[in-house]
Amino acid sequence: MNSFLDINLGHKKYPIYIRKGLIDELGTEIRKIYGGSKIAVITDENLNCLYGGRLFPALKAAGFEASSIVLPPGEKSKSFDTLLGIYDSLIDSGINRSHLIVVFGGGVAGDIGGFAASTYLRGIPYVQVPTSLLAQIDSSIGGKVAVDLKQGKNLVGSFYHPKAVFIDPELLKTLDKRFLYDGLAEAIKYGCIRDKKLFLALSDYNTIEELNESMEYMIHSCCTIKKELVEKDEKDTGARMLLNFGHTIGHAIEKYFNYEKYTHGEA
Ligand code: GLY
């Protein structure tokens, strides 16, 4: 299965590709949308260990000179301190507005990497390569990027859309089960708000293997709903708020436990 969706906002349009094994073709795919030479990859330590050996050669093979900014994993990295470190690294690598940022990570790297892209030099182009289920079906799409303050999550941010989103469902094979379930909570939400067939399919899976076999269908279904709501209400003042179904109580639980006990999806 090779799926493709377009996010069409009127003033901007960008593609979402969903394909197994896409990580090894990233260089070729990015070459189609970016003619420059330098890329700064923003990722985390775990992902760099797991996939750096495939990602960087794929970019190099397409003629890119890629530098890396590797963050400690976890929500604590979504801070202004980390952001300043990202700006330092971008400057050290000579990244300017004609270059590209590739964000390779889950929700944390996606949010802070996207926010760095939206603010560095008043905004430089970036692409999202989401690696967690939550990021693949939700946070990498729709342009919401942010960092946390001590008062709460995502309190400083912007709407800044990527040039493209590349989703490789095979990356989920190394995802900790806890974070797979975290993302599945969002998939169940999509079923509840818009897609009875998806909801019933999710209820029917008995094993992770069964789920894995249908992963592309599930990701595609969720992204289709997200696309529809983001296109209707880019800035989250109306229809897009439907995506927050179940989130008010969830955020309260997360915050009550200081974001340390429950993941977003668990809450
Ligand atoms: N995660 C909800 C939204 O993008 O609006």
Tab-separated table of C-alpha atoms in Angstrom, residues 28-193:
chain	number	residue	atom	x	y	z
A	28	THR	CA	15.274	10.801	-3.059
A	29	GLU	CA	11.902	12.061	-1.828
A	30	ILE	CA	13.346	15.206	-0.253
A	31	ARG	CA	15.387	15.870	-3.389
A	32	LYS	CA	12.064	16.220	-5.287
A	33	ILE	CA	11.038	19.176	-3.094
A	34	TYR	CA	14.359	20.751	-2.083
A	35	GLY	CA	17.133	21.701	-4.482
A	36	GLY	CA	19.669	22.903	-1.882
A	37	SER	CA	22.576	21.087	-0.277
A	38	LYS	CA	22.453	21.528	3.495
A	39	ILE	CA	20.033	19.813	5.854
A	40	ALA	CA	19.868	19.983	9.660
A	41	VAL	CA	18.270	16.875	11.160
A	42	ILE	CA	16.592	17.318	14.553
A	43	THR	CA	16.068	14.011	16.343
A	44	ASP	CA	16.499	12.344	19.737
A	45	GLU	CA	19.171	10.073	21.182
A	46	ASN	CA	17.128	6.853	20.970
A	47	LEU	CA	16.088	7.428	17.370
A	48	ASN	CA	19.582	8.443	16.376
A	49	CYS	CA	20.899	5.110	17.745
A	50	LEU	CA	18.130	3.109	16.068
A	51	TYR	CA	17.875	4.848	12.698
A	52	GLY	CA	20.783	7.285	12.285
A	53	GLY	CA	22.669	4.539	10.412
A	54	ARG	CA	19.912	4.456	7.772
A	55	LEU	CA	18.710	8.060	7.729
A	56	PHE	CA	22.039	9.825	7.217
A	57	PRO	CA	23.298	7.498	4.435
A	58	ALA	CA	19.921	7.926	2.655
A	59	LEU	CA	20.338	11.722	2.743
A	60	LYS	CA	23.998	11.534	1.725
A	61	ALA	CA	23.213	9.267	-1.211
A	62	ALA	CA	20.931	11.991	-2.581
A	63	GLY	CA	23.785	14.509	-2.355
A	64	PHE	CA	22.834	16.261	0.887
A	65	GLU	CA	25.246	17.459	3.536
A	66	ALA	CA	23.354	16.664	6.742
A	67	SER	CA	24.239	17.838	10.242
A	68	SER	CA	22.474	16.472	13.299
A	69	ILE	CA	20.953	17.987	16.430
A	70	VAL	CA	20.302	15.172	18.875
A	71	LEU	CA	18.033	15.885	21.851
A	72	PRO	CA	17.564	13.868	25.027
A	73	PRO	CA	14.274	11.954	24.650
A	74	GLY	CA	11.190	12.971	26.630
A	75	GLU	CA	8.910	15.916	27.309
A	76	LYS	CA	11.592	17.715	29.390
A	77	SER	CA	13.363	18.500	26.099
A	78	LYS	CA	10.470	20.678	24.941
A	79	SER	CA	11.890	23.687	26.780
A	80	PHE	CA	13.340	27.085	25.979
A	81	ASP	CA	16.764	25.861	27.153
A	82	THR	CA	16.700	23.104	24.542
A	83	LEU	CA	15.428	25.567	21.943
A	84	LEU	CA	18.402	27.892	22.520
A	85	GLY	CA	20.733	24.908	22.065
A	86	ILE	CA	18.992	24.106	18.747
A	87	TYR	CA	19.494	27.694	17.512
A	88	ASP	CA	23.202	27.486	18.503
A	89	SER	CA	23.648	24.269	16.531
A	90	LEU	CA	21.828	25.680	13.492
A	91	ILE	CA	24.129	28.703	13.504
A	92	ASP	CA	27.242	26.525	14.017
A	93	SER	CA	26.244	24.409	11.009
A	94	GLY	CA	25.771	27.509	8.843
A	95	ILE	CA	22.066	26.848	8.277
A	96	ASN	CA	20.291	29.733	6.572
A	97	ARG	CA	16.871	30.349	5.050
A	98	SER	CA	17.736	28.599	1.812
A	99	HIS	CA	18.359	25.336	3.722
A	100	LEU	CA	16.040	22.720	5.190
A	101	ILE	CA	15.320	21.242	8.619
A	102	VAL	CA	14.272	17.595	8.777
A	103	VAL	CA	12.503	16.732	12.015
A	104	PHE	CA	12.861	13.001	12.655
A	105	GLY	CA	11.022	12.112	15.837
A	106	GLY	CA	7.883	11.778	17.898
A	107	GLY	CA	5.691	14.509	19.322
A	108	VAL	CA	8.443	16.214	21.319
A	109	ALA	CA	11.004	16.531	18.516
A	110	GLY	CA	8.193	17.392	16.084
A	111	ASP	CA	6.867	20.210	18.257
A	112	ILE	CA	10.168	21.781	19.267
A	113	GLY	CA	11.831	21.127	15.890
A	114	GLY	CA	8.879	22.701	14.087
A	115	PHE	CA	8.921	25.658	16.462
A	116	ALA	CA	12.665	26.117	15.905
A	117	ALA	CA	11.985	26.074	12.144
A	118	SER	CA	9.183	28.617	12.511
A	119	THR	CA	11.328	31.087	14.479
A	120	TYR	CA	14.955	30.622	13.368
A	121	LEU	CA	15.764	33.487	10.964
A	122	ARG	CA	12.013	34.276	11.083
A	123	GLY	CA	11.198	30.889	9.600
A	124	ILE	CA	12.962	28.322	7.439
A	125	PRO	CA	11.438	25.376	5.549
A	126	TYR	CA	11.123	22.007	7.267
A	127	VAL	CA	9.726	18.533	6.755
A	128	GLN	CA	8.272	16.184	9.344
A	129	VAL	CA	9.244	12.518	9.559
A	130	PRO	CA	7.123	11.341	12.499
A	131	THR	CA	8.311	8.188	14.262
A	132	SER	CA	5.681	7.536	16.957
A	133	LEU	CA	2.067	6.550	16.307
A	134	LEU	CA	0.839	9.711	18.032
A	135	ALA	CA	3.015	11.866	15.787
A	136	GLN	CA	2.114	9.877	12.643
A	137	ILE	CA	-1.641	10.284	13.099
A	138	ASP	CA	-1.830	13.630	14.850
A	139	SER	CA	0.976	15.978	15.846
A	140	SER	CA	3.025	15.985	12.623
A	141	ILE	CA	0.013	17.168	10.621
A	142	GLY	CA	-1.638	20.553	10.862
A	143	GLY	CA	1.283	22.829	11.704
A	144	LYS	CA	0.889	23.138	15.479
A	145	VAL	CA	4.412	23.599	16.876
A	146	ALA	CA	5.344	24.656	20.397
A	147	VAL	CA	7.488	24.499	23.489
A	148	ASP	CA	6.368	24.098	27.113
A	149	LEU	CA	6.602	26.612	29.937
A	150	LYS	CA	6.833	25.643	33.591
A	151	GLN	CA	3.171	26.685	33.845
A	152	GLY	CA	2.060	24.088	31.302
A	153	LYS	CA	2.474	22.335	27.963
A	154	ASN	CA	2.540	24.039	24.552
A	155	LEU	CA	2.080	27.516	25.991
A	156	VAL	CA	4.363	29.182	23.415
A	157	GLY	CA	4.088	28.188	19.787
A	158	SER	CA	2.741	28.912	16.345
A	159	PHE	CA	0.990	27.423	13.338
A	160	TYR	CA	3.795	26.630	10.920
A	161	HIS	CA	3.257	23.944	8.317
A	162	PRO	CA	5.964	21.638	6.950
A	163	LYS	CA	6.779	21.320	3.247
A	164	ALA	CA	5.843	17.635	3.474
A	165	VAL	CA	5.174	14.825	5.950
A	166	PHE	CA	6.796	11.421	5.382
A	167	ILE	CA	5.208	8.597	7.377
A	168	ASP	CA	6.935	5.203	7.500
A	169	PRO	CA	4.715	2.767	9.480
A	170	GLU	CA	7.652	0.349	9.810
A	171	LEU	CA	9.312	2.754	12.233
A	172	LEU	CA	6.601	1.789	14.731
A	173	LYS	CA	8.108	-1.690	15.056
A	174	THR	CA	10.717	-0.355	17.493
A	175	LEU	CA	8.227	1.803	19.391
A	176	ASP	CA	7.812	0.868	23.041
A	177	LYS	CA	4.400	-0.820	23.557
A	178	ARG	CA	3.433	1.862	26.037
A	179	PHE	CA	3.811	4.517	23.336
A	180	LEU	CA	2.005	2.396	20.768
A	181	TYR	CA	-0.984	2.344	23.145
A	182	ASP	CA	-0.499	6.060	23.696
A	183	GLY	CA	-1.061	6.651	19.971
A	184	LEU	CA	-3.887	4.120	19.782
A	185	ALA	CA	-5.885	6.289	22.193
A	186	GLU	CA	-5.813	9.018	19.517
A	187	ALA	CA	-6.858	6.504	16.854
A	188	ILE	CA	-9.842	5.481	19.008
A	189	LYS	CA	-10.673	9.181	19.352
A	190	TYR	CA	-10.724	9.572	15.534
A	191	GLY	CA	-13.070	6.586	15.368
A	192	CYS	CA	-15.371	8.155	17.972
A	193	ILE	CA	-15.542	11.572	16.356
